[in-house]
Amino acid sequence: AERRGVKVEVRLETQDPPPILGTRAEIREALTNLIFNAVDALPMGGIIVVRTRAEGKDAVLEVADNGVGMSAEVRSRMFEPFFTTKGLSGNGLGLSMVYGTVTRHRGTIEVETTERVGTVVRMRFPSVDPSEATDAVPEQHGAPYGARILVVDDEIELLEVMRDALAQDGHEVVTARCGSEGIQLFRGGGFDAVLTDLGMPDVSGWEVARVVRQDGGPRPVLGLVTGWGATISEEVQIAHGIDFVISKPFEVGVLSSKVNEALKSRSATPPRSASPSASPPT
């Protein structure tokens, strides 16, 4: 803001919130991202208010500004990876990472915004008994931690987003930048889950899925992360042994919950069958 020659006043209105189960560094980073986002919403300067308080059984952290506000379209997409209103100066990852952090901590995000009036972004976390409070992320959806996951995608930035989100859930993540590399890594063995893009220049995600389902060992969880998700029917998913489909663009919290729920389900029940001879849709 100083480099732009404008003045931004930051006010603190803090009350002691109740203890929560979480990672201090992640929550601090999420709060910092919200403050930076509020600064960007004040091109002519203005006021940012950071508040903390107890509200019922929740701990509440919120950042308010009297900036430009958001349109309904921007509001609906603000947590999507790579969505940005900052042009080349922004990568669109800050708010999606905030969303992922909050959902990993079993929290919720509330947004109140009016164009030319301002915005309030509120992070709400469930409190715990002080004796239970610790610097650790709570287990998501009862899913097993420490799974080994292969992620295949030719979009490097998105690959890094998925890697970081799954790693923060406690998983070991191996990445491949194309389908052929993904197949080579998978054949090395030892994966509990495979996530693959569908449209890649060398080998398609359907071929990656075919190799995974025809492997002789225990079949890992298999997910598609694709811009064509809306066109893939449940029948096609079953035919190809696909456990779930995530449509791009997606929210980081959706990725985390889908993967962890599938891992939990796979550990509790035998995998559903898939036809080895099934052909991908055209």
XYZ file of C-alpha atoms in Angstrom:
282
model
C 0.000 0.000 0.000
C 2.846 2.384 0.831
C 4.413 1.723 -2.583
C 1.115 2.793 -4.167
C 1.169 5.995 -2.114
C -2.015 5.190 -0.197
C -2.694 4.874 3.517
C -4.226 1.749 5.009
C -5.139 1.836 8.693
C -5.268 -1.512 10.500
C -7.360 -1.731 13.656
C -7.397 -4.620 16.122
C -10.569 -5.527 18.007
C -9.519 -8.634 19.885
C -11.149 -10.687 22.585
C -9.744 -13.986 23.787
C -11.240 -16.768 21.633
C -11.629 -20.279 23.072
C -8.897 -22.852 22.333
C -9.129 -24.877 19.133
C -7.430 -27.985 17.777
C -5.143 -26.814 15.009
C -1.791 -25.773 13.626
C -0.796 -22.235 14.619
C 1.374 -21.663 11.539
C -1.416 -22.617 9.113
C -4.039 -20.458 10.806
C -1.608 -17.542 11.014
C -0.887 -17.897 7.286
C -4.624 -17.987 6.508
C -5.182 -14.808 8.523
C -2.229 -13.137 6.786
C -3.667 -14.035 3.369
C -6.992 -12.455 4.314
C -5.247 -9.260 5.414
C -3.249 -9.062 2.164
C -6.456 -9.613 0.220
C -8.117 -6.779 2.147
C -5.191 -4.466 1.337
C -5.661 -5.244 -2.365
C -9.326 -4.264 -2.003
C -8.284 -0.747 -0.919
C -6.716 0.839 -4.029
C -7.370 4.340 -2.638
C -6.594 3.431 0.969
C -8.988 2.723 3.804
C -9.484 0.758 7.001
C -8.940 -2.918 7.814
C -10.317 -4.313 11.066
C -9.042 -7.630 12.435
C -11.309 -9.169 15.069
C -11.069 -12.247 17.275
C -13.737 -13.414 19.711
C -15.715 -16.291 21.130
C -19.140 -16.819 19.602
C -21.105 -19.620 21.199
C -18.783 -22.618 21.174
C -16.767 -21.276 18.231
C -13.562 -19.300 17.927
C -14.030 -16.534 15.357
C -11.329 -14.677 13.406
C -12.458 -12.115 10.869
C -10.988 -9.495 8.583
C -13.164 -6.559 7.492
C -12.391 -3.766 5.040
C -14.210 -0.750 3.621
C -12.888 -1.371 0.133
C -14.326 -2.088 -3.279
C -16.344 -5.150 -2.286
C -17.136 -8.019 -4.643
C -19.685 -8.693 -7.343
C -21.870 -11.793 -7.105
C -19.726 -13.500 -9.762
C -16.455 -12.815 -7.945
C -18.015 -13.886 -4.633
C -19.098 -17.211 -6.127
C -15.601 -17.982 -7.442
C -13.317 -16.431 -4.842
C -12.159 -19.760 -3.355
C -11.376 -21.447 -6.694
C -7.670 -22.154 -7.333
C -6.174 -19.743 -9.913
C -9.195 -17.422 -9.935
C -7.933 -13.866 -9.471
C -9.029 -10.311 -10.158
C -5.429 -9.048 -9.909
C -4.322 -9.828 -13.463
C -0.685 -10.829 -13.854
C 0.188 -9.681 -10.342
C -1.771 -12.487 -8.675
C -1.744 -16.275 -8.946
C -5.217 -16.827 -7.468
C -4.026 -19.280 -4.814
C -4.262 -17.247 -1.590
C -7.971 -17.585 -0.866
C -8.171 -21.193 -2.065
C -5.425 -22.074 0.417
C -7.324 -20.207 3.152
C -10.397 -22.298 2.340
C -8.351 -25.496 2.465
C -6.817 -24.575 5.820
C -10.174 -23.764 7.390
C -11.861 -26.950 6.168
C -8.934 -29.081 7.365
C -9.516 -27.587 10.799
C -13.234 -28.473 10.612
C -14.094 -24.812 10.327
C -16.280 -22.727 8.048
C -15.841 -19.473 6.136
C -18.519 -16.792 5.939
C -18.332 -13.874 3.504
C -20.356 -10.657 3.630
C -19.667 -8.228 0.807
C -21.244 -5.242 -0.916
C -19.751 -3.516 -3.921
C -18.245 -0.102 -3.103
C -18.948 -0.703 0.606
C -16.572 -3.431 1.710
C -16.112 -7.056 2.697
C -16.002 -9.163 5.848
C -14.411 -12.627 5.689
C -15.021 -14.652 8.828
C -13.231 -17.870 9.793
C -15.102 -19.927 12.363
C -13.478 -22.871 14.200
C -15.041 -25.298 16.697
C -13.562 -24.949 20.182
C -12.207 -27.786 22.299
C -11.633 -28.349 25.983
C -8.350 -26.655 27.003
C -6.901 -30.031 28.005
C -7.387 -31.250 24.406
C -5.882 -28.215 22.673
C -2.693 -28.966 20.745
C -0.744 -27.730 17.754
C -2.057 -30.374 15.372
C -4.639 -30.570 12.610
C -7.678 -32.706 13.511
C -8.282 -35.860 11.520
C -10.534 -35.172 8.539
C -13.643 -37.307 8.124
C -12.067 -40.133 10.152
C -9.833 -40.906 7.183
C -6.516 -42.739 7.580
C -3.442 -40.571 7.611
C -0.104 -41.257 5.953
C -1.478 -42.633 2.671
C 0.881 -42.648 -0.321
C -0.788 -40.786 -3.185
C 0.225 -40.377 -6.841
C -1.056 -37.209 -8.537
C -0.817 -36.927 -12.348
C -1.494 -33.621 -14.134
C 0.215 -31.593 -16.860
C -0.825 -28.275 -15.249
C 2.214 -27.694 -13.045
C 0.697 -25.021 -10.795
C -2.407 -27.117 -10.146
C -0.206 -30.153 -9.498
C 1.580 -28.171 -6.786
C -1.714 -27.047 -5.233
C -2.946 -30.646 -4.988
C 0.406 -31.826 -3.636
C 0.466 -29.182 -0.911
C -3.174 -29.701 0.100
C -2.825 -33.483 0.410
C 0.537 -33.206 2.172
C -1.044 -30.936 4.773
C -3.550 -33.729 5.403
C -0.615 -35.922 6.415
C -0.216 -37.882 3.179
C 2.950 -38.651 1.227
C 2.422 -37.222 -2.259
C 4.316 -38.171 -5.433
C 3.667 -36.074 -8.550
C 3.909 -36.777 -12.274
C 3.737 -34.098 -14.976
C 2.344 -36.329 -17.718
C 0.483 -39.596 -18.147
C 3.499 -41.669 -19.188
C 5.482 -40.515 -16.156
C 2.502 -41.325 -13.965
C 2.294 -44.870 -15.334
C 6.023 -45.374 -14.811
C 5.816 -44.177 -11.208
C 2.712 -46.264 -10.513
C 4.420 -49.417 -11.738
C 7.034 -48.805 -9.057
C 4.269 -49.800 -6.647
C 3.175 -48.825 -3.181
C 0.397 -46.279 -3.825
C -2.817 -46.109 -1.796
C -4.479 -43.636 -4.179
C -3.996 -42.297 -7.705
C -5.446 -38.980 -8.904
C -5.156 -38.218 -12.598
C -6.118 -35.504 -15.032
C -8.005 -36.746 -18.085
C -6.799 -34.681 -21.036
C -2.992 -34.791 -21.194
C -0.854 -34.446 -24.335
C 1.019 -37.765 -24.256
C -1.101 -40.375 -22.468
C -4.688 -39.731 -21.386
C -6.067 -40.209 -17.914
C -8.156 -43.109 -19.232
C -4.949 -44.980 -20.041
C -3.555 -44.196 -16.594
C -6.793 -45.528 -15.084
C -6.597 -48.687 -17.232
C -3.070 -49.433 -16.017
C -4.110 -48.849 -12.409
C -7.159 -51.103 -12.520
C -5.350 -53.916 -14.383
C -2.468 -54.008 -11.910
C -2.271 -57.359 -10.160
C -1.927 -56.005 -6.620
C -4.525 -54.439 -4.326
C -6.148 -51.645 -6.312
C -5.661 -48.153 -4.904
C -8.327 -45.482 -4.706
C -8.665 -44.012 -8.208
C -9.899 -40.473 -8.835
C -10.215 -38.228 -11.892
C -9.551 -34.494 -11.568
C -10.721 -33.012 -14.852
C -12.448 -30.140 -16.571
C -14.719 -32.718 -18.208
C -16.129 -34.008 -14.920
C -19.708 -32.975 -15.688
C -19.744 -35.219 -18.783
C -18.681 -38.415 -16.982
C -21.689 -40.459 -15.890
C -21.800 -42.776 -12.890
C -22.011 -45.748 -15.274
C -18.749 -44.708 -16.945
C -17.107 -44.258 -13.544
C -18.097 -47.768 -12.472
C -17.014 -49.293 -15.794
C -13.547 -47.798 -15.406
C -13.160 -48.437 -11.697
C -13.222 -44.720 -10.875
C -14.005 -44.022 -7.217
C -14.756 -40.318 -7.632
C -14.548 -37.420 -10.081
C -13.584 -33.851 -9.159
C -14.476 -31.213 -11.738
C -12.072 -28.363 -12.448
C -12.069 -25.695 -11.200
C -12.461 -27.026 -7.672
C -12.114 -25.840 -4.101
C -9.195 -27.276 -2.147
C -11.501 -28.459 0.610
C -13.442 -30.573 -1.907
C -10.233 -32.310 -2.995
C -9.275 -33.039 0.609
C -12.671 -34.405 1.621
C -13.137 -36.538 -1.523
C -9.728 -38.191 -1.170
C -9.987 -38.783 2.571
C -13.530 -40.138 2.364
C -12.499 -42.537 -0.419
C -9.486 -43.739 1.583
C -11.689 -44.306 4.610
C -14.271 -46.182 2.538
C -11.615 -48.340 0.870
C -10.127 -49.312 4.234
C -13.576 -50.399 5.459
C -14.983 -52.170 2.379
C -13.623 -54.198 -0.560
C -13.154 -52.253 -3.830
C -15.951 -52.330 -6.371
C -15.321 -54.329 -9.503
C -14.450 -52.860 -12.855
C -14.498 -54.425 -16.290
C -10.909 -54.868 -17.579
C -12.145 -54.642 -21.150
C -14.084 -51.407 -20.724
C -13.283 -48.737 -23.275
C -13.232 -44.999 -22.531
C -16.132 -42.948 -23.852
C -15.593 -41.092 -27.080
